[in-house]
Short mmCIF file of C-alpha atoms and ligand atoms in Angstrom, two decimals:
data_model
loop_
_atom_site.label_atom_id
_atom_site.label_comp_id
_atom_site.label_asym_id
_atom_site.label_seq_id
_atom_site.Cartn_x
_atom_site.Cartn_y
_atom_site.Cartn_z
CA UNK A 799 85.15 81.43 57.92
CA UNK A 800 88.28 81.05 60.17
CA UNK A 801 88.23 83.63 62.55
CA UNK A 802 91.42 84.66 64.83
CA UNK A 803 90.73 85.83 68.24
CA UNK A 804 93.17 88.88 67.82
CA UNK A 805 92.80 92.33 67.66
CA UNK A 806 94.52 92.53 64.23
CA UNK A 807 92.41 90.00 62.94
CA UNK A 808 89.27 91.96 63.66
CA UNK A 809 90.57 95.24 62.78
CA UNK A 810 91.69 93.23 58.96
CA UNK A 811 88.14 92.19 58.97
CA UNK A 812 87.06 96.18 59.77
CA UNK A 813 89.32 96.93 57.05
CA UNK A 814 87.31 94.53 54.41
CA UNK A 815 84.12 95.59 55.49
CA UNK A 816 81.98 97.53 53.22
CA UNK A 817 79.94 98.77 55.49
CA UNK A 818 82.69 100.19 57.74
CA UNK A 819 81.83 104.10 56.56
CA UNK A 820 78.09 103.63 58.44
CA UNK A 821 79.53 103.43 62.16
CA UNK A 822 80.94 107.40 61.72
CA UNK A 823 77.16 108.25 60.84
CA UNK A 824 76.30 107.89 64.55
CA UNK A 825 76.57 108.71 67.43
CA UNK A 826 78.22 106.84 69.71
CA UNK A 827 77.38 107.53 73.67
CA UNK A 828 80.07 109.36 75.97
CA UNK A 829 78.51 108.61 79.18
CA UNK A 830 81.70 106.12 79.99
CA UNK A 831 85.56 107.69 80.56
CA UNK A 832 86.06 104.50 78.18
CA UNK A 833 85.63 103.71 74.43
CA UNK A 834 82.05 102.36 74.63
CA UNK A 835 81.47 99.25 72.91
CA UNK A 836 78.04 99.37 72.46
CA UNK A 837 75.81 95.98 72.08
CA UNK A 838 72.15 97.22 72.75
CA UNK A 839 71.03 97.90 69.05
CA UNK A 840 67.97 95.44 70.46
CA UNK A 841 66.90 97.35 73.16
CA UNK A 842 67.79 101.41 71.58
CA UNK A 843 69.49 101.74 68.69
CA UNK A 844 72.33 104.44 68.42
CA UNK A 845 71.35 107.69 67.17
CA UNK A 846 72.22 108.90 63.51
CA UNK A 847 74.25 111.90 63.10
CA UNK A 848 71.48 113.05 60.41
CA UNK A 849 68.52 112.78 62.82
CA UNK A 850 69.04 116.15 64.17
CA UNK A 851 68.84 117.62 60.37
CA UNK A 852 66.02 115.82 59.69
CA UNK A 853 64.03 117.05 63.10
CA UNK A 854 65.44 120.41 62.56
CA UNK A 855 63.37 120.86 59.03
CA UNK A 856 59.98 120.41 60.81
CA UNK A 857 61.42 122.36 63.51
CA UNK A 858 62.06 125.43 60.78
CA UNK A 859 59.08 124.60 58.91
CA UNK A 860 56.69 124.65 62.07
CA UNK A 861 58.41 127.81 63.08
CA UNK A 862 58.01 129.21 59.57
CA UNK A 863 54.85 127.88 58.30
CA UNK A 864 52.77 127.27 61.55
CA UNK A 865 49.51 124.97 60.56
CA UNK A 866 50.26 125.95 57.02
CA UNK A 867 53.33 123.64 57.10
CA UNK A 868 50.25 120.59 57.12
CA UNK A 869 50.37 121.85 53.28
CA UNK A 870 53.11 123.89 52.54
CA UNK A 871 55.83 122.79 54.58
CA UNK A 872 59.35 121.23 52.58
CA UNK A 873 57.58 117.84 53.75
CA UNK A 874 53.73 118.12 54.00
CA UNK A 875 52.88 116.89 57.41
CA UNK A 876 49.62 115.76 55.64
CA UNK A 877 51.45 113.21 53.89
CA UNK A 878 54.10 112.85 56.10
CA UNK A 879 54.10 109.27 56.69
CA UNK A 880 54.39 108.74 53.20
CA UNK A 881 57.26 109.37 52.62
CA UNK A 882 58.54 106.59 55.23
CA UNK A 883 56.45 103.48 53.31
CA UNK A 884 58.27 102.21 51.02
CA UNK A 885 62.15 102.04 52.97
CA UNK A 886 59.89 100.69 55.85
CA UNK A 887 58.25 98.15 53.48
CA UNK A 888 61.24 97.05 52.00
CA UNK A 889 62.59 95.85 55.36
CA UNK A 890 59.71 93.49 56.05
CA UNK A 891 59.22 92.13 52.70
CA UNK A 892 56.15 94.29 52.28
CA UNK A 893 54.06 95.81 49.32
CA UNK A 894 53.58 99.70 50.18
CA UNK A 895 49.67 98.87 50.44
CA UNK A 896 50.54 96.58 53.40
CA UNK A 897 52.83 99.41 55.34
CA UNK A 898 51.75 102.10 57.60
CA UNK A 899 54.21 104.09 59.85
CA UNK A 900 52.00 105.18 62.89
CA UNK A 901 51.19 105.41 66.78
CA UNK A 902 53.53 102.80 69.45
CA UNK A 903 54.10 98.96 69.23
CA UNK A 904 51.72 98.29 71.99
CA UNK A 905 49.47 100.46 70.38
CA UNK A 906 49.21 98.58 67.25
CA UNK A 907 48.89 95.37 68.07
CA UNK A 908 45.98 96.50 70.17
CA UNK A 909 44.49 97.91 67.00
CA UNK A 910 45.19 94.97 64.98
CA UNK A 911 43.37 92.38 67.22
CA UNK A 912 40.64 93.83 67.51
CA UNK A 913 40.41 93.30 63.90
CA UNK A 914 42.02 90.22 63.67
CA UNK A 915 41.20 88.34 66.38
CA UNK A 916 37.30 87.69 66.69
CA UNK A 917 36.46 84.57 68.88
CA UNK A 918 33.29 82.94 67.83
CA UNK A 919 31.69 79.99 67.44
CA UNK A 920 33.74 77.45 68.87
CA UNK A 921 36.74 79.49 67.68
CA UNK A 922 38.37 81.28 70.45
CA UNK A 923 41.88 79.96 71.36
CA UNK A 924 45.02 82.00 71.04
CA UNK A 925 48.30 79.93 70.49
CA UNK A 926 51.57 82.25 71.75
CA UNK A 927 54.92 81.66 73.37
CA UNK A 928 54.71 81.69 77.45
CA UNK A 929 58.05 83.98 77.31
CA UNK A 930 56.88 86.44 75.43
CA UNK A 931 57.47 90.36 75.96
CA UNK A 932 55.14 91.30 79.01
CA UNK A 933 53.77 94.00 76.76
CA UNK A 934 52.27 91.36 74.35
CA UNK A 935 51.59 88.83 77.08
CA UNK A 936 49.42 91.68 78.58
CA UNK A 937 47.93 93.03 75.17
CA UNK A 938 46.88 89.52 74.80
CA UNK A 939 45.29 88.71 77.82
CA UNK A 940 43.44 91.65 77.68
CA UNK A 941 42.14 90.80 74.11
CA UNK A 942 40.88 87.76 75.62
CA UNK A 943 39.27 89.59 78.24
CA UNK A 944 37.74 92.22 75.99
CA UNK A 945 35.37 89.57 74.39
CA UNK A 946 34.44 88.28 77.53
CA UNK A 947 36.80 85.52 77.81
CA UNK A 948 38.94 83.76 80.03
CA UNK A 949 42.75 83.77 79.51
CA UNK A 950 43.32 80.87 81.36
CA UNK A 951 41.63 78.84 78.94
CA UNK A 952 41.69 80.75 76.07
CA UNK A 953 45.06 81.57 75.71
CA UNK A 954 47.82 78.88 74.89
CA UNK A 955 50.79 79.94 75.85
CA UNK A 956 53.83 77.37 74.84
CA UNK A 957 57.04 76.87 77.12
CA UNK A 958 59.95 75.05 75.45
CA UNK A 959 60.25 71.26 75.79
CA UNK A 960 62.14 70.39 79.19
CA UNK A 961 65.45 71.19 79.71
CA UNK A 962 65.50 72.95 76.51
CA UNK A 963 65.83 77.45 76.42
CA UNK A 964 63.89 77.99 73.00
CA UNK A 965 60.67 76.60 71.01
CA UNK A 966 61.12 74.26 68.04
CA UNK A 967 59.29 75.31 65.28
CA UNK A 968 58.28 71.43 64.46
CA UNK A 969 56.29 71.75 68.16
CA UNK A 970 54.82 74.75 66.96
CA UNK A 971 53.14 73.75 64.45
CA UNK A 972 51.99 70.45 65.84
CA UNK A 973 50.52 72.68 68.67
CA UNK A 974 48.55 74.81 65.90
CA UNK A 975 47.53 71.07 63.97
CA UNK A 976 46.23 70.05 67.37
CA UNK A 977 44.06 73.48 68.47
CA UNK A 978 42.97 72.72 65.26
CA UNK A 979 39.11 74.68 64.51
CA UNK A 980 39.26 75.82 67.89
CA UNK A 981 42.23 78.27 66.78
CA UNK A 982 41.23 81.67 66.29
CA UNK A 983 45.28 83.10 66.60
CA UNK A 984 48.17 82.44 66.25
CA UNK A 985 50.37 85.28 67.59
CA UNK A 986 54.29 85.20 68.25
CA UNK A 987 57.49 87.40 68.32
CA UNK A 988 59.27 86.85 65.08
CA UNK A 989 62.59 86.82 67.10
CA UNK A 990 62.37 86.44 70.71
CA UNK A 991 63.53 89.26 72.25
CA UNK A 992 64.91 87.26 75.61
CA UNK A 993 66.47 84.54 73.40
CA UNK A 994 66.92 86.27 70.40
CA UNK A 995 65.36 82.27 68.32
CA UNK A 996 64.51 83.45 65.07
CA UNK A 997 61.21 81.90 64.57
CA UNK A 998 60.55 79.72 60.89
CA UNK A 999 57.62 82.35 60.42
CA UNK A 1000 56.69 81.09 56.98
CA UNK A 1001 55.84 77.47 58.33
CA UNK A 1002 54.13 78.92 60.81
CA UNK A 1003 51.96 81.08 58.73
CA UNK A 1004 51.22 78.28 56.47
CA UNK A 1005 50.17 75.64 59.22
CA UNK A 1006 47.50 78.37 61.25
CA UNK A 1007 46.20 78.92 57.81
CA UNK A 1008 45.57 75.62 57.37
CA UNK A 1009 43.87 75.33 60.70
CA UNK A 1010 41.67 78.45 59.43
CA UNK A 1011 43.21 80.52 61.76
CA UNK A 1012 44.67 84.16 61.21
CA UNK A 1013 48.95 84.59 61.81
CA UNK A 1014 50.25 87.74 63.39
CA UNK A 1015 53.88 88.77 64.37
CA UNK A 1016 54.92 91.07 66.57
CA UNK A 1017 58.55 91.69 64.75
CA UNK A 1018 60.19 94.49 67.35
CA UNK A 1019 63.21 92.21 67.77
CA UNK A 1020 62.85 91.58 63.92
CA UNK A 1021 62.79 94.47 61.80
CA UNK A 1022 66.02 95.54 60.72
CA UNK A 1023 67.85 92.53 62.18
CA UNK A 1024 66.78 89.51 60.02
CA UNK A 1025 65.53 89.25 56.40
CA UNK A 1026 61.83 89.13 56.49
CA UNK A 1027 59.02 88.26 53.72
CA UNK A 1028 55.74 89.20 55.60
CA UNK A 1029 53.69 89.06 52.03
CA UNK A 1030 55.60 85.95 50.45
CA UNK A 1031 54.56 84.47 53.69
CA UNK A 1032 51.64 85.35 53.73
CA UNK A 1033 51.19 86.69 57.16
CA UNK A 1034 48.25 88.21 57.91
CA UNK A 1035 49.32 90.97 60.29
CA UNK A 1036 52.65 92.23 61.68
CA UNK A 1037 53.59 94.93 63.77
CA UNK A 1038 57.34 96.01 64.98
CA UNK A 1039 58.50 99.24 66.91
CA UNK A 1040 61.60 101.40 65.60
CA UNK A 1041 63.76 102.01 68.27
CA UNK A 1042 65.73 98.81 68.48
CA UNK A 1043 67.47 97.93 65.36
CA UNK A 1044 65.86 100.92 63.09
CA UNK A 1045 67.50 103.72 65.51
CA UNK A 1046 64.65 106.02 64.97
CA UNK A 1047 64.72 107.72 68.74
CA UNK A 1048 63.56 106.46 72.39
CA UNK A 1049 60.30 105.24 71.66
CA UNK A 1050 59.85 105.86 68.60
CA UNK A 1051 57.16 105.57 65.75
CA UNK A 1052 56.04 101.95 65.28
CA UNK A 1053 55.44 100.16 62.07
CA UNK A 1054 52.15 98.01 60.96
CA UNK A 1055 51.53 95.36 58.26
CA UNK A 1056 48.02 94.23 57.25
CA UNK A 1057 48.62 91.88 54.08
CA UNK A 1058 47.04 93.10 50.66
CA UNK A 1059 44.29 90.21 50.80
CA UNK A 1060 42.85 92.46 54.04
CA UNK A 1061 43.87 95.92 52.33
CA UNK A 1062 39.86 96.10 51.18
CA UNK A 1063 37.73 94.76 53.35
CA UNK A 1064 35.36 97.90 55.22
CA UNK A 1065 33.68 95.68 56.69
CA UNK A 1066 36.18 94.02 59.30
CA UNK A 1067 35.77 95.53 62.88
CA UNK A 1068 38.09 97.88 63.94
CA UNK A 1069 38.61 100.90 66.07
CA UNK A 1070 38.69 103.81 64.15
CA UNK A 1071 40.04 107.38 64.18
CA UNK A 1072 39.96 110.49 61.23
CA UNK A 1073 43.73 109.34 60.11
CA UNK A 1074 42.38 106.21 59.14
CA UNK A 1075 39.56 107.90 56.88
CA UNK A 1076 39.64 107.93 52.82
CA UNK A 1077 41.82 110.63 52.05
CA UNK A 1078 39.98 112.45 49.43
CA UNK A 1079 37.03 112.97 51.88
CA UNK A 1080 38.84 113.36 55.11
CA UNK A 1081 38.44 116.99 55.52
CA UNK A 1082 34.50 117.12 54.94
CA UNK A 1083 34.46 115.63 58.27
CA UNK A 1084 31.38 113.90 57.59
CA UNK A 1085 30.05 110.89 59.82
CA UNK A 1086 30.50 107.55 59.27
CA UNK A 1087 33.63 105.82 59.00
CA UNK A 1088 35.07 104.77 55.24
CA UNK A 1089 38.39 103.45 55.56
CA UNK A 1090 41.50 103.88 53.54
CA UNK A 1091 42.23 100.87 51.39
CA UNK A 1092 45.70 98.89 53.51
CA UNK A 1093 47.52 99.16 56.66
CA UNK A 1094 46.63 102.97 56.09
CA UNK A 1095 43.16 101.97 57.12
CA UNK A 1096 44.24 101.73 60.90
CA UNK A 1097 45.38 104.96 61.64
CA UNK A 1098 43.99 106.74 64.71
CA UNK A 1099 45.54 109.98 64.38
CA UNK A 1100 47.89 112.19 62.36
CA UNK A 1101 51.28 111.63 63.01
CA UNK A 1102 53.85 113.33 65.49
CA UNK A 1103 56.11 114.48 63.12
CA UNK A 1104 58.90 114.90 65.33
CA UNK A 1105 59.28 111.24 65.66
CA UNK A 1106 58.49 110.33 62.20
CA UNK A 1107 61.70 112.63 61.05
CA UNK A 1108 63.61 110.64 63.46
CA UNK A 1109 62.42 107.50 61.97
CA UNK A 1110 62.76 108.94 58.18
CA UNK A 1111 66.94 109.68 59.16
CA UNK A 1112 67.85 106.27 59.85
CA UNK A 1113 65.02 104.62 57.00
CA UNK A 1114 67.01 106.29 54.76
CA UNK A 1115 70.11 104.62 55.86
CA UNK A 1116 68.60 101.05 56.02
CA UNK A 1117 67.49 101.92 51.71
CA UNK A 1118 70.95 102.73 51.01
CA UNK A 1119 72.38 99.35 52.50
CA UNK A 1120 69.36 96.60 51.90
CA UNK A 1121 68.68 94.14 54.69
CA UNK A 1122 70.56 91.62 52.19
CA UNK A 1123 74.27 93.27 52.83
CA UNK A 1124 73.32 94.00 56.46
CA UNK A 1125 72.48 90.56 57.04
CA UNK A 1126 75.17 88.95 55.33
CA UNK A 1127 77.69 91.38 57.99
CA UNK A 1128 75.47 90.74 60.82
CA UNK A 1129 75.89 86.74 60.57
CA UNK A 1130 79.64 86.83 60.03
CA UNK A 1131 80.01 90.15 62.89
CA UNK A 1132 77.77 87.16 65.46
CA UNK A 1133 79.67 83.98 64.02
CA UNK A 1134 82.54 86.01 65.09
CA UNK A 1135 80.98 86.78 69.13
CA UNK A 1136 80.61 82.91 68.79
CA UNK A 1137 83.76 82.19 68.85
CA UNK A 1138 85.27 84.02 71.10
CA UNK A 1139 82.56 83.04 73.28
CA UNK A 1140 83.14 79.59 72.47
CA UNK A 1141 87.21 79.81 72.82
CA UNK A 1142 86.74 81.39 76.65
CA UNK A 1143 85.00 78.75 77.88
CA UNK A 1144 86.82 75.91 76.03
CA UNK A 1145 89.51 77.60 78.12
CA UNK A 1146 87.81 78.90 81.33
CA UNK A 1147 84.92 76.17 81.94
CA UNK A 1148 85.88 75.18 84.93
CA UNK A 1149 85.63 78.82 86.26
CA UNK A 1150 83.22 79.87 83.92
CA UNK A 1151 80.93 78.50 81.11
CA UNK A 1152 78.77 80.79 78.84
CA UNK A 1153 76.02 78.50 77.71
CA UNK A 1154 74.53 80.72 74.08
CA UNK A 1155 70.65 79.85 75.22
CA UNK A 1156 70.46 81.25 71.45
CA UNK A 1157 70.03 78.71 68.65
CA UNK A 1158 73.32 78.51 66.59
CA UNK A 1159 71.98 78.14 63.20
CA UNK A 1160 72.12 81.16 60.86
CA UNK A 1161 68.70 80.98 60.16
CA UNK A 1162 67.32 80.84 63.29
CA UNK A 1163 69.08 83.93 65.30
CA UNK A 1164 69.81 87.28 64.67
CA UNK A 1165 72.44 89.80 65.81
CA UNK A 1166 71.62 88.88 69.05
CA UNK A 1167 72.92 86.19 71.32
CA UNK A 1168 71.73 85.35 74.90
CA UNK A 1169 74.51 84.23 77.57
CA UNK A 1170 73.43 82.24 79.99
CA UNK A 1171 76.57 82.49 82.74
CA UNK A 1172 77.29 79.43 84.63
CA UNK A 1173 79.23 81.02 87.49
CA UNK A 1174 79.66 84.42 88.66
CA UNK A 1175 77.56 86.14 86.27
CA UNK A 1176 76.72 89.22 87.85
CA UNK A 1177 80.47 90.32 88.76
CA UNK A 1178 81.31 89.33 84.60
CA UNK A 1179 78.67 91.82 83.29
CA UNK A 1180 79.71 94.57 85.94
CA UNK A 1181 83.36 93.95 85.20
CA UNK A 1182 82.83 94.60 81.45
CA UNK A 1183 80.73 97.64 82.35
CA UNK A 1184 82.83 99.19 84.02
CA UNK A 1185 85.79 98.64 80.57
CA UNK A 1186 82.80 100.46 78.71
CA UNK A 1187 80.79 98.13 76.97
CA UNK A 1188 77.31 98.60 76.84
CA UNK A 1189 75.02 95.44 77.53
CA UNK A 1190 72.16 93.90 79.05
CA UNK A 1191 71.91 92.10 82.32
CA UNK A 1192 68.21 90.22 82.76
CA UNK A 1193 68.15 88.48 85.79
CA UNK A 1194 68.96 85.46 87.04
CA UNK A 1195 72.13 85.32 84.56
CA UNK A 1196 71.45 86.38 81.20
CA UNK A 1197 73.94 88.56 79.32
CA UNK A 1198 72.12 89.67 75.71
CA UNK A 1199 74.68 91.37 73.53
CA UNK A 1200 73.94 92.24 69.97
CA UNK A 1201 76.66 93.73 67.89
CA UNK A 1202 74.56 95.84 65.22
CA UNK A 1203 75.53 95.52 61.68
CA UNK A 1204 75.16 99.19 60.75
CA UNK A 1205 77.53 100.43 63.60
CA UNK A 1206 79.18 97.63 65.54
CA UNK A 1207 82.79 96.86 64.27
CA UNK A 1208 84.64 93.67 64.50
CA UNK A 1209 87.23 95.05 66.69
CA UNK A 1210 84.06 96.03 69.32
CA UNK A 1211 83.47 92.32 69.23
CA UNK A 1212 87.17 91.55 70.02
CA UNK A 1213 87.09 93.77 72.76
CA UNK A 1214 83.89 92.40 74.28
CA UNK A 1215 85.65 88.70 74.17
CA UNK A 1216 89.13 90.56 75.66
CA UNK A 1217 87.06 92.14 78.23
CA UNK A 1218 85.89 89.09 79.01
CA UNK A 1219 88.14 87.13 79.37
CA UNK A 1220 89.61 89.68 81.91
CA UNK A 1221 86.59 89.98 84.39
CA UNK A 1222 86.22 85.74 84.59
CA UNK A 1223 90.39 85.99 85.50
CA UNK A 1224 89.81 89.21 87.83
CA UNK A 1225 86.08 87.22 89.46
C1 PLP B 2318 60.38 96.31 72.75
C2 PLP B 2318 59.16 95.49 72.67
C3 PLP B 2318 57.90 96.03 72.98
C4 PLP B 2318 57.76 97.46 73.47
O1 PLP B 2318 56.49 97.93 73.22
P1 PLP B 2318 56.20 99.51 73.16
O2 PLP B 2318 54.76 99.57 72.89
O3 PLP B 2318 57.05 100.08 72.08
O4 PLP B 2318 56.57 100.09 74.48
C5 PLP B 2318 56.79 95.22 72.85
N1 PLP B 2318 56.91 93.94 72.42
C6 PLP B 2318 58.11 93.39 72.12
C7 PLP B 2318 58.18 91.98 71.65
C8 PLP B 2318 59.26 94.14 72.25
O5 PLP B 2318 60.44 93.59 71.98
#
């Protein structure tokens, strides 16, 4: 596409795009005197204007039905997290066996090591990126640590190759060829969330299989931002929260995947709690733990309603627009960043160069890119602040902006470029 970097240009390309009725379906923060340009849909999504309905109906039916509303309520809390499988599903490529809505990210993957990750003979190693999200870094460690292990030998953590900002997927795999049978798993973010790479998760998948090791993905920066196939691939497990992309409140519910070749299998260790317990039987509250068949097998607890409305408001926005039509804006809305990115410092580089530490291909980013700020970084991202837009400054000069498909506009983009462009002639 040939983009212009003018504001009519972007608002022609607002004009042509159909998904320009979703931005007035939330809210967009009034914290600044400014229009806010808002480009942290990877850290907390924007609120939808139909959240509030949707807590409000558990809010009436609690107040109406007390405990009854477990049974009687407009939405059985019972059941509740039903009714958010299959939207959620959808997103990650998923069967509605594989899917369960339930507890925090952290929280998952905790729950899904311990089932899928058992070191034994000989087979011990984890293979993971070094930069991963401390969370999962410490989640990790302490897996390794849980079994009596040590970390520093157990767990393979991989660093780009020298002078390079992201992993190649071809080193990747080599690294999971040569761990070989001493693999046990192979854990990564599907999209790193300091980066934003897109990792080739299917050719990942397939090489620690072939190794006879198990492949989880931790997909917070993922779901809702890139098309994913988590049961074509074959993945074994998968877990993602759904505050970033999938707006669903400040942290917010969290999403699990356990593919349908593990949905039966009672006998694989794992912590257990009554929501986890066949449902037919659950309220005899007998001893002895039988698990549901799938993901709904891992549940700890009933759900907290509150944040499973939340979560239900903006799932149902993601099933009327399809990750295919929000993809195919999101690449064009982040070619479009590109370029103006590209233009100012084709322009400005002797002043100031914004290196995209991002991979450029389609099909290995996201919304999100990753500015690297050769110069005066810090006074750049204060000096758009201050003009309103909403971004993320991680130290020593990283700017991560990700225009959202569902709410960002093209004209936000121009602005962020104009705004720019301003602060490296004003620094
Ligand atoms: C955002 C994020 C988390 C946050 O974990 P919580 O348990 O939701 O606090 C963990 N891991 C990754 C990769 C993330 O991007």
């Amino acid at each position: 596409m040939k983009f212009e970097n003018s504001l009519s240009f972007a608002q022609e390309m607002d004009q042509k795009d159909p998904l320009k009725s979703y931005r007035d379906r939330f809210h967009f923060p009034t914290f600044t005197t400014n229009s806010v340009r808002y480009f942290t849909g990877n850290s907390l999504g924007l609120q939808p204007k139909s959240t509030r309905e949707f807590i409000n109906q558990e809010l009436d039916d609690w107040a109406k039905w007390g405990v009854e509303g477990h049974f009687h309520g407009t939405n059985p809390w019972f059941k509740y997290h039903e009714f958010l499988t299959n939207a959620a599903a959808k997103i990650v490529g998923a069967k509605p066996i594989e899917v369960v809505i339930t507890h925090s990210l952290t929280t998952n993957l905790h729950l899904l090591m311990v089932s899928f990750y058992q070191p034994k003979n000989g087979r011990t190693k984890i293979l993971c990126e070094a930069k991963a999200f401390p969370s999962d870094l410490y989640a990790l460690e302490s897996q390794v640590r849980f079994h009596g292990l040590d970390p520093a030998t157990e767990l393979v953590a991989m660093n780009p190759r020298d002078g390079e900002h992201t992993l190649r997927d071809e080193d990747i795999v080599a690294k999971i060829a040569e761990l070989g049978d001493s693999l046990a798993l192979v854990m990564f973010g599907g999209v790193n969330y300091y980066t934003g790479q897109v990792l080739d998760m299917e050719s990942i998948t397939k090489a620690g299989h072939a190794v006879g090791a198990i492949v989880g993905f931790d997909l917070a920066h993922a779901a809702g931002n890139i098309p994913v196939q988590l049961n074509a691939w074959g993945v074994d497990f998968a877990a993602w929260c759904s505050y970033k992309y999938l707006n669903s409140s400040p942290g917010g519910v969290s999403g699990m995947f356990v593919h349908e070749r593990h949905a039966n299998r009672p006998e694989l260790v794992r912590f257990a709690g009554w929501w986890g317990y066949d449902k037919s039987t659950r309220f005899l509250m007998e001893p002895g733990f039988k698990p549901m068949e799938g993901a709904e097998g891992w549940q700890l607890s009933n759900a907290p309603i509150l944040g499973m409305a939340a979560h239900w408001a903006s799932l149902e926005l993601f099933d009327e627009v399809g990750m295919d039509q929000l993809r195919e804006k999101s690449v064009v809305l982040t070619d479009y960043l590109l370029f103006l990115l590209d233009e100012l410092t084709a322009k400005y580089g002797d002043k100031c160069t914004f290196e995209i530490i991002t991979p450029r291909e389609h099909k290995s980013r996201g919304a999100q890119l990753s500015i690297l700020v050769h110069g005066n970084g810090k006074q750049i991202f204060d000096a758009i602040s201050e003009k309103g837009v909403v971004a993320d400054w991680r130290e020593p000069n990283v700017i991560r902006v990700a225009p959202a498909p569902m709410y960002n506009s093209f004209a936000d983009v121009y602005f962020l470029g104009k705004y720019l462009e301003e602060a490296i002639l004003e620094n």
